[in-house]
Amino acid sequence: MDDSRRRRQRMIGLLRGMARDEGYTLTCLPDVRLLRADRPLSRTPVLYEPGIVIVVQGSKRGFLGRQTFVYDDQHYLVVSVPVPFTMETHATAQEPLLAIYLRLDSAMALDLCEQLDRHEGIATAEPRGLYSSPMEASLSMAVLRLLEALANAPEGELLGPAMVREIYFRVLCGAQGGSMRAALAQQGRFGRVARAIRLIHSEYDEALSVDRLAHEAAMSVPTFHAHFRAMTGTSPMRYVQSTRLHQARLHMLRQDTTAAAAATAVGYESASQFSREFKRLFGRPPVEEVARMRRDFAMPEALTPSGFVSSH
């Protein structure tokens, strides 16, 4: 058995031991969670906070417009800016999907970017809000060290942060690390659209208009529309709607509220409109979707608020 296979088998064993239930499992590090799925999942809408998803066993496919993003034991996913997309999972009870999710620590990532910028030969690229990239051996080894530390609470708490920093370093220097560094810089049109996206996430329950979002991005409405769609694959108001609906679903799951109360909490004035749009996005009425999530998906306590809405 070669080194890469031994390393993968070790990671699978560690994740199986720590992530015993389907859904997300907390770790001793607040921005690191483990994910397990014991069954396949057909295409479903998702909205990830900025972060890194590293799959050790099984696979996921993300679909954004005509683009497909594979993240499996050979590829990881990077989300620089929250982008609503659809995702499917390939997993079985015998070979469950096992993954690690690292929510982006922007301060740490930017600090590394500044240090990398001082070195010659560090290429940059066009910023991208979402991409998958090949898993290099150096990154795989860093992930294994983190998992070994997380399996031991004192090591995880004391050494884990440095190991997370190494993973960021490997990603920023990886095959598409230049795109992540450019996205984190928040420069140019990408940065201006990103400011509008942050406004949507912080004020999703307010009456947001395209004019206001375009003003936040310092663009004309037509220019803003074009660049927003190029970056996210959807229109500004569809993005607002998706953000509200994802937040409403989480509200019902975590707060155990009614669909009507969740609709009001995210800015809907019409409960019937909320129910129609919810079913259009998730494929089920609110009550059925929440029941499915509770039945099939472990939902631990919320992460520390980051200013972004997400699916989990």
mmCIF file of C-alpha atoms in Angstrom:
data_model
loop_
_atom_site.group_PDB
_atom_site.id
_atom_site.type_symbol
_atom_site.label_atom_id
_atom_site.label_comp_id
_atom_site.label_asym_id
_atom_site.label_seq_id
_atom_site.Cartn_x
_atom_site.Cartn_y
_atom_site.Cartn_z
ATOM 1 C CA MET A 1 0.000 0.000 0.000
ATOM 2 C CA ASP A 2 1.496 3.371 -1.019
ATOM 3 C CA ASP A 3 1.787 6.356 1.327
ATOM 4 C CA SER A 4 -1.226 8.212 -0.077
ATOM 5 C CA ARG A 5 -3.501 5.208 0.387
ATOM 6 C CA ARG A 6 -2.249 4.565 3.922
ATOM 7 C CA ARG A 7 -2.782 8.242 4.725
ATOM 8 C CA ARG A 8 -6.320 8.145 3.348
ATOM 9 C CA GLN A 9 -7.198 4.998 5.288
ATOM 10 C CA ARG A 10 -5.906 6.608 8.473
ATOM 11 C CA MET A 11 -8.037 9.709 7.854
ATOM 12 C CA ILE A 12 -11.113 7.580 7.176
ATOM 13 C CA GLY A 13 -10.575 5.714 10.446
ATOM 14 C CA LEU A 14 -10.196 8.937 12.425
ATOM 15 C CA LEU A 15 -13.268 10.549 10.884
ATOM 16 C CA ARG A 16 -15.396 7.440 11.385
ATOM 17 C CA GLY A 17 -14.444 7.462 15.036
ATOM 18 C CA MET A 18 -15.242 11.148 15.587
ATOM 19 C CA ALA A 19 -18.244 11.608 13.249
ATOM 20 C CA ARG A 20 -20.524 8.772 14.334
ATOM 21 C CA ASP A 21 -23.819 10.397 13.328
ATOM 22 C CA GLU A 22 -25.021 11.778 10.021
ATOM 23 C CA GLY A 23 -24.768 15.527 9.697
ATOM 24 C CA TYR A 24 -22.278 17.888 11.292
ATOM 25 C CA THR A 25 -20.198 17.032 14.359
ATOM 26 C CA LEU A 26 -18.550 19.696 16.504
ATOM 27 C CA THR A 27 -14.833 19.628 17.296
ATOM 28 C CA CYS A 28 -12.803 21.408 19.944
ATOM 29 C CA LEU A 29 -12.037 24.129 17.360
ATOM 30 C CA PRO A 30 -15.027 26.463 16.862
ATOM 31 C CA ASP A 31 -14.525 26.909 13.099
ATOM 32 C CA VAL A 32 -13.876 23.246 12.301
ATOM 33 C CA ARG A 33 -16.663 20.696 11.899
ATOM 34 C CA LEU A 34 -16.835 17.138 10.655
ATOM 35 C CA LEU A 35 -19.463 15.914 8.211
ATOM 36 C CA ARG A 36 -20.876 12.437 7.665
ATOM 37 C CA ALA A 37 -23.555 11.179 5.241
ATOM 38 C CA ASP A 38 -24.587 7.520 5.096
ATOM 39 C CA ARG A 39 -26.833 7.792 2.046
ATOM 40 C CA PRO A 40 -26.843 9.508 -1.335
ATOM 41 C CA LEU A 41 -28.487 12.888 -1.640
ATOM 42 C CA SER A 42 -29.985 14.101 -4.896
ATOM 43 C CA ARG A 43 -29.502 17.678 -6.013
ATOM 44 C CA THR A 44 -30.403 20.084 -3.243
ATOM 45 C CA PRO A 45 -29.863 23.835 -2.836
ATOM 46 C CA VAL A 46 -27.000 24.841 -0.549
ATOM 47 C CA LEU A 47 -25.438 28.073 0.614
ATOM 48 C CA TYR A 48 -22.007 27.749 2.213
ATOM 49 C CA GLU A 49 -20.277 30.360 4.298
ATOM 50 C CA PRO A 50 -16.747 31.154 3.086
ATOM 51 C CA GLY A 51 -14.620 28.150 3.918
ATOM 52 C CA ILE A 52 -12.900 24.972 2.783
ATOM 53 C CA VAL A 53 -14.516 21.542 2.398
ATOM 54 C CA ILE A 54 -12.141 18.575 2.334
ATOM 55 C CA VAL A 55 -13.695 15.184 1.531
ATOM 56 C CA VAL A 56 -11.858 12.058 2.681
ATOM 57 C CA GLN A 57 -14.357 9.417 1.517
ATOM 58 C CA GLY A 58 -17.340 9.615 -0.840
ATOM 59 C CA SER A 59 -17.907 12.554 -3.130
ATOM 60 C CA LYS A 60 -19.959 15.652 -3.726
ATOM 61 C CA ARG A 61 -20.745 17.540 -6.897
ATOM 62 C CA GLY A 62 -21.721 21.183 -6.949
ATOM 63 C CA PHE A 63 -23.577 22.753 -9.863
ATOM 64 C CA LEU A 64 -23.524 26.461 -10.613
ATOM 65 C CA GLY A 65 -24.930 27.367 -13.994
ATOM 66 C CA ARG A 66 -22.978 25.278 -16.511
ATOM 67 C CA GLN A 67 -20.105 24.690 -14.112
ATOM 68 C CA THR A 68 -19.620 21.482 -12.128
ATOM 69 C CA PHE A 69 -17.397 21.365 -9.052
ATOM 70 C CA VAL A 70 -16.232 17.952 -7.856
ATOM 71 C CA TYR A 71 -15.008 17.593 -4.296
ATOM 72 C CA ASP A 72 -13.910 14.142 -3.279
ATOM 73 C CA ASP A 73 -10.787 12.430 -1.930
ATOM 74 C CA GLN A 74 -8.856 13.928 -4.858
ATOM 75 C CA HIS A 75 -10.301 17.459 -4.819
ATOM 76 C CA TYR A 76 -11.315 20.013 -2.211
ATOM 77 C CA LEU A 77 -13.803 22.875 -2.456
ATOM 78 C CA VAL A 78 -13.059 26.502 -1.614
ATOM 79 C CA VAL A 79 -15.787 29.086 -1.065
ATOM 80 C CA SER A 80 -14.403 32.633 -1.021
ATOM 81 C CA VAL A 81 -17.793 34.342 -1.306
ATOM 82 C CA PRO A 82 -21.165 32.740 -0.428
ATOM 83 C CA VAL A 83 -22.710 31.518 -3.681
ATOM 84 C CA PRO A 84 -26.056 29.654 -3.804
ATOM 85 C CA PHE A 85 -25.658 26.461 -5.816
ATOM 86 C CA THR A 86 -27.040 22.930 -5.948
ATOM 87 C CA MET A 87 -25.179 19.923 -4.630
ATOM 88 C CA GLU A 88 -25.487 16.144 -4.720
ATOM 89 C CA THR A 89 -23.790 13.604 -2.468
ATOM 90 C CA HIS A 90 -22.572 10.114 -3.333
ATOM 91 C CA ALA A 91 -22.404 7.939 -0.202
ATOM 92 C CA THR A 92 -23.553 4.584 1.190
ATOM 93 C CA ALA A 93 -23.924 3.106 4.669
ATOM 94 C CA GLN A 94 -20.896 0.891 3.941
ATOM 95 C CA GLU A 95 -18.787 3.790 2.623
ATOM 96 C CA PRO A 96 -20.223 6.983 4.099
ATOM 97 C CA LEU A 97 -19.221 10.408 2.927
ATOM 98 C CA LEU A 98 -16.675 11.721 5.441
ATOM 99 C CA ALA A 99 -15.457 15.300 5.267
ATOM 100 C CA ILE A 100 -14.013 18.169 7.240
ATOM 101 C CA TYR A 101 -15.350 21.722 6.964
ATOM 102 C CA LEU A 102 -13.224 24.713 7.931
ATOM 103 C CA ARG A 103 -15.089 27.992 8.136
ATOM 104 C CA LEU A 104 -12.874 30.737 6.753
ATOM 105 C CA ASP A 105 -10.957 32.765 9.302
ATOM 106 C CA SER A 106 -10.502 35.892 7.184
ATOM 107 C CA ALA A 107 -7.958 37.475 9.527
ATOM 108 C CA MET A 108 -5.715 34.414 9.395
ATOM 109 C CA ALA A 109 -6.098 34.052 5.624
ATOM 110 C CA LEU A 110 -5.347 37.728 4.969
ATOM 111 C CA ASP A 111 -2.300 37.609 7.236
ATOM 112 C CA LEU A 112 -0.954 34.691 5.226
ATOM 113 C CA CYS A 113 -1.744 36.496 1.964
ATOM 114 C CA GLU A 114 0.261 39.535 3.086
ATOM 115 C CA GLN A 115 3.226 37.349 3.940
ATOM 116 C CA LEU A 116 2.988 35.417 0.679
ATOM 117 C CA ASP A 117 2.872 38.676 -1.291
ATOM 118 C CA ARG A 118 6.376 39.452 -0.046
ATOM 119 C CA HIS A 119 7.753 36.430 -1.856
ATOM 120 C CA GLU A 120 8.465 36.319 -5.546
ATOM 121 C CA GLY A 121 7.001 33.571 -7.685
ATOM 122 C CA ILE A 122 3.618 33.496 -5.939
ATOM 123 C CA ALA A 123 1.243 33.751 -8.893
ATOM 124 C CA THR A 124 -2.102 35.497 -8.734
ATOM 125 C CA ALA A 125 -5.214 34.787 -10.800
ATOM 126 C CA GLU A 126 -8.741 35.996 -11.436
ATOM 127 C CA PRO A 127 -10.801 36.016 -8.244
ATOM 128 C CA ARG A 128 -13.467 33.328 -7.972
ATOM 129 C CA GLY A 129 -16.177 32.892 -5.378
ATOM 130 C CA LEU A 130 -16.249 29.102 -5.701
ATOM 131 C CA TYR A 131 -13.828 26.524 -7.058
ATOM 132 C CA SER A 132 -12.571 22.965 -6.615
ATOM 133 C CA SER A 133 -8.880 22.174 -6.732
ATOM 134 C CA PRO A 134 -6.701 19.033 -6.782
ATOM 135 C CA MET A 135 -5.632 17.684 -3.399
ATOM 136 C CA GLU A 136 -1.853 17.871 -3.167
ATOM 137 C CA ALA A 137 0.096 15.445 -0.959
ATOM 138 C CA SER A 138 1.315 18.292 1.272
ATOM 139 C CA LEU A 139 -2.267 19.368 1.984
ATOM 140 C CA SER A 140 -3.369 15.783 2.596
ATOM 141 C CA MET A 141 -0.597 15.347 5.168
ATOM 142 C CA ALA A 142 -1.607 18.576 6.916
ATOM 143 C CA VAL A 143 -5.240 17.399 7.089
ATOM 144 C CA LEU A 144 -4.155 14.074 8.591
ATOM 145 C CA ARG A 145 -2.157 15.870 11.293
ATOM 146 C CA LEU A 146 -5.175 18.023 12.126
ATOM 147 C CA LEU A 147 -7.484 15.002 12.387
ATOM 148 C CA GLU A 148 -5.006 13.203 14.649
ATOM 149 C CA ALA A 149 -4.903 16.262 16.887
ATOM 150 C CA LEU A 150 -8.694 16.646 16.941
ATOM 151 C CA ALA A 151 -9.015 13.041 18.112
ATOM 152 C CA ASN A 152 -7.126 14.076 21.262
ATOM 153 C CA ALA A 153 -8.760 17.059 22.995
ATOM 154 C CA PRO A 154 -5.598 18.613 24.531
ATOM 155 C CA GLU A 155 -3.712 18.337 21.241
ATOM 156 C CA GLY A 156 -6.635 19.658 19.244
ATOM 157 C CA GLU A 157 -7.101 22.690 21.435
ATOM 158 C CA LEU A 158 -3.416 23.539 21.784
ATOM 159 C CA LEU A 159 -1.930 22.483 18.438
ATOM 160 C CA GLY A 160 -4.991 22.521 16.175
ATOM 161 C CA PRO A 161 -4.933 26.271 15.363
ATOM 162 C CA ALA A 162 -1.381 26.027 13.990
ATOM 163 C CA MET A 163 -2.428 23.026 11.887
ATOM 164 C CA VAL A 164 -5.416 24.920 10.514
ATOM 165 C CA ARG A 165 -3.038 27.742 9.584
ATOM 166 C CA GLU A 166 -0.885 25.255 7.670
ATOM 167 C CA ILE A 167 -3.949 24.021 5.775
ATOM 168 C CA TYR A 168 -4.734 27.623 4.794
ATOM 169 C CA PHE A 169 -1.140 28.039 3.641
ATOM 170 C CA ARG A 170 -1.339 24.889 1.493
ATOM 171 C CA VAL A 171 -4.623 26.013 -0.060
ATOM 172 C CA LEU A 172 -3.344 29.534 -0.757
ATOM 173 C CA CYS A 173 -0.267 28.045 -2.449
ATOM 174 C CA GLY A 174 -2.225 25.315 -4.222
ATOM 175 C CA ALA A 175 -3.143 24.964 -7.879
ATOM 176 C CA GLN A 176 -5.840 27.638 -7.644
ATOM 177 C CA GLY A 177 -4.639 29.472 -4.568
ATOM 178 C CA GLY A 178 -4.123 32.607 -6.627
ATOM 179 C CA SER A 179 -7.870 32.832 -7.190
ATOM 180 C CA MET A 180 -8.510 32.640 -3.457
ATOM 181 C CA ARG A 181 -5.870 35.277 -2.696
ATOM 182 C CA ALA A 182 -7.374 37.584 -5.311
ATOM 183 C CA ALA A 183 -10.873 37.017 -3.884
ATOM 184 C CA LEU A 184 -9.699 37.744 -0.345
ATOM 185 C CA ALA A 185 -8.127 41.001 -1.518
ATOM 186 C CA GLN A 186 -11.641 42.246 -2.365
ATOM 187 C CA GLN A 187 -10.302 44.512 -5.125
ATOM 188 C CA GLY A 188 -11.910 45.777 -8.334
ATOM 189 C CA ARG A 189 -15.375 44.775 -9.477
ATOM 190 C CA PHE A 190 -15.213 41.474 -7.628
ATOM 191 C CA GLY A 191 -14.628 43.312 -4.374
ATOM 192 C CA ARG A 192 -17.435 45.769 -5.017
ATOM 193 C CA VAL A 193 -19.938 42.989 -5.738
ATOM 194 C CA ALA A 194 -18.672 41.185 -2.629
ATOM 195 C CA ARG A 195 -19.569 44.272 -0.569
ATOM 196 C CA ALA A 196 -23.134 44.090 -1.887
ATOM 197 C CA ILE A 197 -23.271 40.378 -1.015
ATOM 198 C CA ARG A 198 -22.159 41.134 2.532
ATOM 199 C CA LEU A 199 -24.934 43.720 2.782
ATOM 200 C CA ILE A 200 -27.485 41.104 1.675
ATOM 201 C CA HIS A 201 -26.306 38.719 4.376
ATOM 202 C CA SER A 202 -26.355 41.330 7.113
ATOM 203 C CA GLU A 203 -29.712 42.887 6.160
ATOM 204 C CA TYR A 204 -31.601 40.053 4.459
ATOM 205 C CA ASP A 205 -34.688 40.844 6.564
ATOM 206 C CA GLU A 206 -34.833 44.439 5.298
ATOM 207 C CA ALA A 207 -36.406 45.805 2.108
ATOM 208 C CA LEU A 208 -33.384 45.516 -0.178
ATOM 209 C CA SER A 209 -33.599 46.902 -3.710
ATOM 210 C CA VAL A 210 -31.318 46.477 -6.698
ATOM 211 C CA ASP A 211 -30.701 50.238 -6.627
ATOM 212 C CA ARG A 212 -29.418 50.061 -3.061
ATOM 213 C CA LEU A 213 -27.219 47.037 -3.793
ATOM 214 C CA ALA A 214 -25.794 48.681 -6.907
ATOM 215 C CA HIS A 215 -25.080 51.821 -4.858
ATOM 216 C CA GLU A 216 -23.249 49.695 -2.271
ATOM 217 C CA ALA A 217 -21.129 48.287 -5.119
ATOM 218 C CA ALA A 218 -20.580 51.769 -6.597
ATOM 219 C CA MET A 219 -21.913 50.603 -9.970
ATOM 220 C CA SER A 220 -24.743 51.474 -12.293
ATOM 221 C CA VAL A 221 -27.671 49.074 -12.079
ATOM 222 C CA PRO A 222 -27.009 47.411 -15.490
ATOM 223 C CA THR A 223 -23.287 47.005 -14.729
ATOM 224 C CA PHE A 224 -24.046 45.650 -11.270
ATOM 225 C CA HIS A 225 -26.547 43.145 -12.682
ATOM 226 C CA ALA A 226 -24.019 41.840 -15.198
ATOM 227 C CA HIS A 227 -21.138 41.471 -12.736
ATOM 228 C CA PHE A 228 -23.334 40.058 -9.980
ATOM 229 C CA ARG A 229 -24.652 37.328 -12.276
ATOM 230 C CA ALA A 230 -21.165 36.544 -13.585
ATOM 231 C CA MET A 231 -19.914 36.121 -10.017
ATOM 232 C CA THR A 232 -22.857 34.231 -8.471
ATOM 233 C CA GLY A 233 -24.720 32.648 -11.382
ATOM 234 C CA THR A 234 -27.960 34.367 -10.385
ATOM 235 C CA SER A 235 -29.606 37.786 -10.251
ATOM 236 C CA PRO A 236 -29.337 40.066 -7.203
ATOM 237 C CA MET A 237 -32.971 39.654 -6.151
ATOM 238 C CA ARG A 238 -32.892 35.874 -6.650
ATOM 239 C CA TYR A 239 -29.842 35.872 -4.400
ATOM 240 C CA VAL A 240 -31.729 37.881 -1.774
ATOM 241 C CA GLN A 241 -34.631 35.416 -1.985
ATOM 242 C CA SER A 242 -32.338 32.391 -1.644
ATOM 243 C CA THR A 243 -30.552 33.925 1.358
ATOM 244 C CA ARG A 244 -33.857 34.605 3.105
ATOM 245 C CA LEU A 245 -35.189 31.103 2.462
ATOM 246 C CA HIS A 246 -32.020 29.387 3.697
ATOM 247 C CA GLN A 247 -32.126 31.518 6.832
ATOM 248 C CA ALA A 248 -35.821 30.761 7.335
ATOM 249 C CA ARG A 249 -35.161 27.020 7.135
ATOM 250 C CA LEU A 250 -32.414 27.304 9.734
ATOM 251 C CA HIS A 251 -34.716 29.461 11.900
ATOM 252 C CA MET A 252 -37.392 26.747 11.876
ATOM 253 C CA LEU A 253 -34.843 24.029 12.623
ATOM 254 C CA ARG A 254 -33.011 25.790 15.439
ATOM 255 C CA GLN A 255 -35.819 27.866 16.965
ATOM 256 C CA ASP A 256 -38.630 25.351 16.386
ATOM 257 C CA THR A 257 -40.847 28.130 15.017
ATOM 258 C CA THR A 258 -43.736 27.996 12.571
ATOM 259 C CA ALA A 259 -43.357 28.746 8.886
ATOM 260 C CA ALA A 260 -45.321 31.979 9.376
ATOM 261 C CA ALA A 261 -42.985 33.148 12.143
ATOM 262 C CA ALA A 262 -39.911 32.237 10.086
ATOM 263 C CA ALA A 263 -41.308 34.102 7.077
ATOM 264 C CA THR A 264 -41.753 37.253 9.161
ATOM 265 C CA ALA A 265 -38.292 36.900 10.695
ATOM 266 C CA VAL A 266 -36.592 36.947 7.280
ATOM 267 C CA GLY A 267 -38.597 39.832 5.850
ATOM 268 C CA TYR A 268 -41.595 38.270 4.097
ATOM 269 C CA GLU A 269 -44.885 40.125 4.418
ATOM 270 C CA SER A 270 -46.921 37.306 2.831
ATOM 271 C CA ALA A 271 -46.841 33.834 4.380
ATOM 272 C CA SER A 272 -48.363 32.323 1.229
ATOM 273 C CA GLN A 273 -45.677 33.881 -0.968
ATOM 274 C CA PHE A 274 -43.038 32.547 1.420
ATOM 275 C CA SER A 275 -44.469 29.019 1.235
ATOM 276 C CA ARG A 276 -44.591 29.119 -2.590
ATOM 277 C CA GLU A 277 -41.022 30.317 -2.926
ATOM 278 C CA PHE A 278 -39.778 27.918 -0.236
ATOM 279 C CA LYS A 279 -41.286 24.922 -2.049
ATOM 280 C CA ARG A 280 -39.901 26.138 -5.370
ATOM 281 C CA LEU A 281 -36.382 26.267 -3.930
ATOM 282 C CA PHE A 282 -36.319 23.186 -1.683
ATOM 283 C CA GLY A 283 -38.890 20.999 -3.443
ATOM 284 C CA ARG A 284 -41.069 20.553 -0.340
ATOM 285 C CA PRO A 285 -43.362 22.726 1.790
ATOM 286 C CA PRO A 286 -41.667 24.193 4.886
ATOM 287 C CA VAL A 287 -43.127 21.675 7.368
ATOM 288 C CA GLU A 288 -42.073 18.674 5.257
ATOM 289 C CA GLU A 289 -38.593 20.033 4.591
ATOM 290 C CA VAL A 290 -37.920 20.747 8.259
ATOM 291 C CA ALA A 291 -39.184 17.270 9.212
ATOM 292 C CA ARG A 292 -36.828 15.733 6.614
ATOM 293 C CA MET A 293 -33.876 17.718 7.923
ATOM 294 C CA ARG A 294 -34.566 16.674 11.505
ATOM 295 C CA ARG A 295 -34.925 13.039 10.472
ATOM 296 C CA ASP A 296 -31.902 12.773 8.206
ATOM 297 C CA PHE A 297 -29.408 15.364 9.353
ATOM 298 C CA ALA A 298 -27.741 16.033 12.713
ATOM 299 C CA MET A 299 -27.776 19.768 13.397
ATOM 300 C CA PRO A 300 -25.413 20.798 16.215
ATOM 301 C CA GLU A 301 -25.497 24.213 17.825
ATOM 302 C CA ALA A 302 -24.808 27.170 15.582
ATOM 303 C CA LEU A 303 -21.320 28.405 14.899
ATOM 304 C CA THR A 304 -20.345 31.797 16.291
ATOM 305 C CA PRO A 305 -22.088 34.350 14.034
ATOM 306 C CA SER A 306 -19.907 35.398 11.110
ATOM 307 C CA GLY A 307 -22.191 37.824 9.301
ATOM 308 C CA PHE A 308 -23.114 35.268 6.627
ATOM 309 C CA VAL A 309 -26.210 33.125 6.197
ATOM 310 C CA SER A 310 -25.582 29.463 5.385
ATOM 311 C CA SER A 311 -27.368 26.130 4.938
ATOM 312 C CA HIS A 312 -26.131 24.804 8.275
#
